Short mmCIF file of C-alpha atoms in Angstrom, two decimals:
data_model
loop_
_atom_site.label_atom_id
_atom_site.label_comp_id
_atom_site.label_asym_id
_atom_site.label_seq_id
_atom_site.Cartn_x
_atom_site.Cartn_y
_atom_site.Cartn_z
CA MET A 8 168.43 158.93 232.28
CA SER A 9 168.98 155.46 231.22
CA GLN A 10 165.41 154.86 230.76
CA LEU A 11 165.54 157.93 228.22
CA TYR A 12 168.23 156.31 226.33
CA LEU A 13 166.16 153.16 226.15
CA TYR A 14 163.30 154.85 224.92
CA ALA A 15 165.44 156.84 222.38
CA PHE A 16 166.98 153.66 221.02
CA VAL A 17 163.63 151.69 220.79
CA ASN A 18 162.09 154.69 218.97
CA PHE A 19 165.07 154.97 216.60
CA GLY A 20 164.37 151.26 215.56
CA LEU A 21 160.67 151.83 215.26
CA CYS A 22 161.16 154.99 213.25
CA LEU A 23 163.60 153.13 210.87
CA GLY A 24 161.05 150.35 210.36
CA VAL A 25 158.27 152.93 209.43
CA GLY A 26 160.83 154.85 207.24
CA PHE A 27 162.03 151.60 205.55
CA ILE A 28 158.57 150.62 204.65
CA ALA A 29 157.63 153.93 203.29
CA LEU A 30 160.81 154.09 201.27
CA CYS A 31 160.10 150.60 199.73
CA ARG A 32 156.47 151.83 198.87
CA LEU A 33 157.87 155.14 197.38
CA ASN A 34 160.28 153.06 195.39
CA ALA A 35 157.47 150.71 194.17
CA MET A 36 155.47 153.64 192.89
CA ARG A 37 155.02 154.26 189.24
CA LYS A 38 154.40 157.58 187.29
CA GLU A 39 150.60 156.99 187.48
CA VAL A 40 150.43 156.80 191.21
CA LEU A 41 148.24 159.70 192.55
CA PHE A 42 150.18 162.72 194.07
CA LEU A 43 148.26 162.37 197.42
CA VAL A 44 149.69 158.72 197.87
CA LYS A 45 153.03 160.09 197.25
CA VAL A 46 152.70 162.85 199.84
CA GLU A 47 151.20 160.35 202.20
CA TYR A 48 154.30 158.33 202.11
CA ALA A 49 156.59 161.21 201.89
CA GLY A 50 155.04 162.36 205.10
CA TYR A 51 155.63 159.07 206.68
CA LEU A 52 159.28 159.21 205.58
CA GLY A 53 160.12 162.67 206.74
CA GLY A 54 158.08 162.21 210.05
CA ALA A 55 159.90 159.00 210.80
CA ILE A 56 163.54 160.69 210.21
CA ALA A 57 162.56 163.67 212.26
CA ALA A 58 161.33 161.42 215.25
CA ALA A 59 164.24 158.99 215.10
CA PHE A 60 166.68 161.81 215.55
CA GLN A 61 164.80 163.96 217.88
CA PRO A 62 167.19 163.59 220.87
CA PHE A 63 169.73 165.59 218.74
CA TRP A 64 167.61 168.87 219.03
CA GLY A 65 167.08 167.99 222.79
CA GLU A 66 163.55 166.40 222.72
CA TRP A 67 163.13 162.80 224.27
CA PRO A 68 160.61 160.46 223.12
CA GLN A 69 158.35 159.28 225.82
CA LEU A 70 155.77 156.53 225.89
CA GLY A 71 153.23 158.39 224.15
CA SER A 72 155.24 159.07 221.00
CA LEU A 73 156.42 155.33 220.98
CA ALA A 74 152.92 154.37 221.15
CA ILE A 75 151.96 156.50 218.07
CA THR A 76 155.16 155.05 216.24
CA VAL A 77 154.10 151.43 216.94
CA ALA A 78 150.71 152.23 215.61
CA LEU A 79 152.13 153.72 212.32
CA LEU A 80 154.42 150.58 212.06
CA VAL A 81 151.49 148.25 212.81
CA GLY A 82 149.31 150.17 210.27
CA LEU A 83 151.85 149.73 207.48
CA LEU A 84 152.55 146.23 208.17
CA CYS A 85 148.72 145.65 208.08
CA SER A 86 148.53 147.36 204.82
CA SER A 87 151.10 145.11 203.35
CA ARG A 88 148.72 143.04 201.52
CA ALA A 89 147.78 145.97 199.51
CA TRP A 90 151.33 146.32 198.33
CA ALA A 91 152.12 142.75 197.93
CA GLY A 92 154.86 142.16 195.42
CA ASP A 93 156.07 145.93 195.52
CA LYS A 94 152.83 146.92 193.21
CA PRO A 95 150.85 149.76 194.06
CA PRO A 96 147.21 149.06 194.75
CA ASP A 97 144.51 149.88 192.22
CA ILE A 98 142.98 152.83 194.22
CA ALA A 99 146.50 154.53 194.49
CA THR A 100 146.64 155.03 190.83
CA GLY A 101 144.42 157.20 188.59
CA PRO A 102 142.25 155.81 185.71
CA ALA A 103 144.22 154.30 182.61
CA PRO A 104 143.98 156.36 179.67
CA LEU A 105 141.27 154.78 177.31
CA ILE A 106 143.43 155.48 174.28
CA ASP A 107 145.79 152.75 175.12
CA LEU A 108 143.04 150.10 174.84
CA PRO A 109 143.07 148.31 171.50
CA GLU A 110 139.24 148.39 171.41
CA VAL A 111 139.23 152.10 171.41
CA ASN A 112 142.55 152.75 169.52
CA HIS A 113 141.90 151.01 166.19
CA GLY A 114 145.61 151.18 165.33
CA SER A 115 145.53 155.00 164.44
CA ARG A 116 148.76 155.28 166.67
CA MET B 23 185.51 160.93 241.01
CA GLY B 24 186.08 157.20 240.93
CA GLN B 25 185.31 155.73 237.67
CA GLN B 26 184.23 151.99 238.24
CA PRO B 27 184.75 149.47 235.60
CA ILE B 28 181.66 148.88 233.48
CA ALA B 29 180.75 145.40 234.44
CA ASP B 30 177.58 144.53 232.88
CA VAL B 31 175.93 145.10 229.49
CA VAL B 32 173.45 147.48 230.83
CA GLY B 33 176.13 149.65 232.07
CA LEU B 34 177.84 149.38 228.62
CA PHE B 35 174.66 150.33 226.94
CA ILE B 36 174.35 153.53 229.04
CA PHE B 37 177.94 154.36 228.37
CA ILE B 38 177.37 154.15 224.74
CA ALA B 39 174.20 156.08 224.72
CA ALA B 40 175.71 158.84 226.91
CA TRP B 41 178.28 159.25 224.25
CA ILE B 42 176.00 159.31 221.34
CA PHE B 43 173.54 161.55 222.89
CA SER B 44 175.78 163.95 224.64
CA PRO B 45 174.95 167.56 224.36
CA ALA B 46 178.22 168.21 222.47
CA VAL B 47 177.18 165.78 219.67
CA ALA B 48 173.63 167.00 219.63
CA GLU B 49 175.07 170.69 219.38
CA VAL B 50 176.81 169.76 216.17
CA ILE B 51 174.35 167.44 214.59
CA GLY B 52 171.06 169.26 215.62
CA PRO B 53 171.13 172.02 213.05
CA TYR B 54 171.74 169.58 210.43
CA MET B 55 168.54 167.88 211.31
CA VAL B 56 166.40 170.60 209.60
CA ILE B 57 168.63 169.86 206.41
CA VAL B 58 168.12 166.07 206.68
CA VAL B 59 164.41 166.15 207.18
CA ALA B 60 163.90 168.59 204.36
CA ALA B 61 166.01 166.72 202.07
CA THR B 62 164.19 163.58 203.01
CA LEU B 63 161.05 165.17 201.87
CA GLY B 64 162.41 166.12 198.57
CA ALA B 65 164.09 162.77 197.99
CA SER B 66 160.94 160.84 198.91
CA PHE B 67 159.07 162.51 195.68
CA LYS B 68 162.42 161.82 193.70
CA VAL B 69 162.32 158.10 194.69
CA ALA B 70 158.74 157.86 193.69
CA ARG B 71 159.35 159.48 190.33
CA ARG B 72 162.14 157.08 189.61
CA GLU B 73 162.06 153.67 188.06
CA LYS B 74 161.42 151.06 190.20
CA THR B 75 164.58 149.33 191.43
CA SER B 76 165.55 146.82 194.11
CA ARG B 77 165.06 147.86 197.60
CA MET B 78 168.65 148.06 198.81
CA SER B 79 169.47 150.41 195.63
CA ALA B 80 166.47 152.58 196.50
CA VAL B 81 167.97 152.84 200.03
CA LEU B 82 171.40 153.65 198.77
CA PHE B 83 169.97 156.14 196.18
CA PHE B 84 168.05 157.89 199.04
CA LEU B 85 171.24 158.05 201.21
CA ARG B 86 173.18 159.46 198.43
CA VAL B 87 170.75 162.16 197.83
CA VAL B 88 170.28 163.16 201.39
CA GLY B 89 174.25 162.93 201.82
CA MET B 90 174.49 165.41 198.93
CA ALA B 91 172.13 167.81 200.49
CA VAL B 92 173.77 167.69 203.69
CA ILE B 93 177.20 168.45 201.98
CA LEU B 94 175.91 171.22 199.57
CA THR B 95 173.27 173.01 201.51
CA VAL B 96 175.25 175.02 204.04
CA GLY B 97 177.61 176.23 201.42
CA LEU B 98 174.93 177.34 199.18
CA ALA B 99 172.98 179.09 201.98
CA VAL B 100 176.12 180.89 203.10
CA ALA B 101 176.83 181.92 199.35
CA LEU B 102 173.27 183.26 199.14
CA ASN B 103 173.54 185.08 202.10
CA SER B 104 176.58 186.87 200.83
CA TYR B 105 174.70 188.20 198.00
CA ARG B 106 171.47 188.98 199.74
CA PRO B 107 172.44 189.81 203.37
CA ASP B 108 168.82 189.85 204.53
CA LEU B 109 168.47 186.11 203.83
CA SER B 110 170.09 184.52 206.72
CA PRO B 111 171.18 180.91 206.33
CA ARG B 112 168.96 179.76 209.11
CA VAL B 113 166.02 180.66 206.91
CA THR B 114 167.27 179.30 203.64
CA VAL B 115 168.77 175.95 204.45
CA ALA B 116 165.44 174.16 204.57
CA PRO B 117 164.09 175.30 201.14
CA ILE B 118 167.64 174.84 199.55
CA ALA B 119 167.78 171.24 201.16
CA LEU B 120 164.37 170.44 199.83
CA LEU B 121 165.19 171.71 196.26
CA ILE B 122 168.50 169.65 196.10
CA GLY B 123 166.64 166.70 197.29
CA PHE B 124 163.51 167.22 194.98
CA ILE B 125 165.08 168.38 191.53
CA ASP B 126 166.24 165.74 189.22
CA TRP B 127 169.79 167.18 188.66
CA PRO B 128 170.79 165.35 185.50
CA TRP B 129 167.65 166.22 183.81
CA ALA B 130 167.81 169.86 185.04
CA LEU B 131 171.52 170.12 183.94
CA SER B 132 170.95 168.62 180.45
CA ARG B 133 167.86 171.13 180.02
CA LEU B 134 170.26 173.93 180.98
CA VAL B 135 173.11 172.84 178.57
CA ARG B 136 170.47 172.46 175.71
CA ALA B 137 169.13 176.01 176.35
CA ILE B 138 172.82 177.32 176.30
CA PHE B 139 173.39 175.49 172.96
CA ALA B 140 170.14 176.93 171.69
CA THR B 141 171.11 180.26 172.51
CA ILE B 142 174.50 179.84 170.78
CA ASP B 143 172.78 178.72 167.77
CA LEU B 144 170.37 181.59 167.76
CA ALA B 145 173.30 184.11 168.21
CA ARG B 146 175.42 182.69 165.27
CA GLY B 147 172.57 181.73 163.03
CA SER B 148 171.94 178.16 161.98
CA LYS B 149 173.87 177.08 159.10
CA GLY B 150 171.21 174.58 158.16
CA GLY B 151 173.55 171.68 158.72
CA SER B 152 171.35 170.05 161.25
CA PRO B 153 167.71 169.05 160.84
#
């Protein structure tokens, strides 16, 4: 039983890490960020919260779920360069509207 | 049975864990986890829509939204159940929590108030005072 508690606490900490990174990236998103990217990080955050509190509905994390949580956390940490400075990467946003360029828009707006 | 004193850190850890994860606690918190997860999904879109702020204020905003969902959802679900007895609260808590987390409430309420004022103007006829 104490091993289950240990797994539960480690899982809780790992899931909080995943959720915090996902929340920071959601916070960094602007209006132009693609919907699919928002869905990705909303899924990470919801899944992390669900996995962190799973002992409260009677499911205990085992080594397998710890492994996938570690993999998620490592993956998010490895992609930290793309989100450096809390700026979304270029591929996370759609194309900028051409009308905003001064070469296209000759002072007509 | 003889309760022996807790001598080491591991024993204390197990004691705290047994208290946190006791079935009595889980029985109370468990149903709320559906609300928390649904509100989390809604609130994450709201955080993404919002202006970029510092990390700490984003976390606090997120906790405020989820806490509001936890407080309001059960009441709304029970009220809906009294109007529509076929919709049991078990079914409706998740969508309601998702909506509470997702909708930008100040914006929605201001739209509602503007619509009400527009209806009043329509009913009494515009005096032409305002542009």
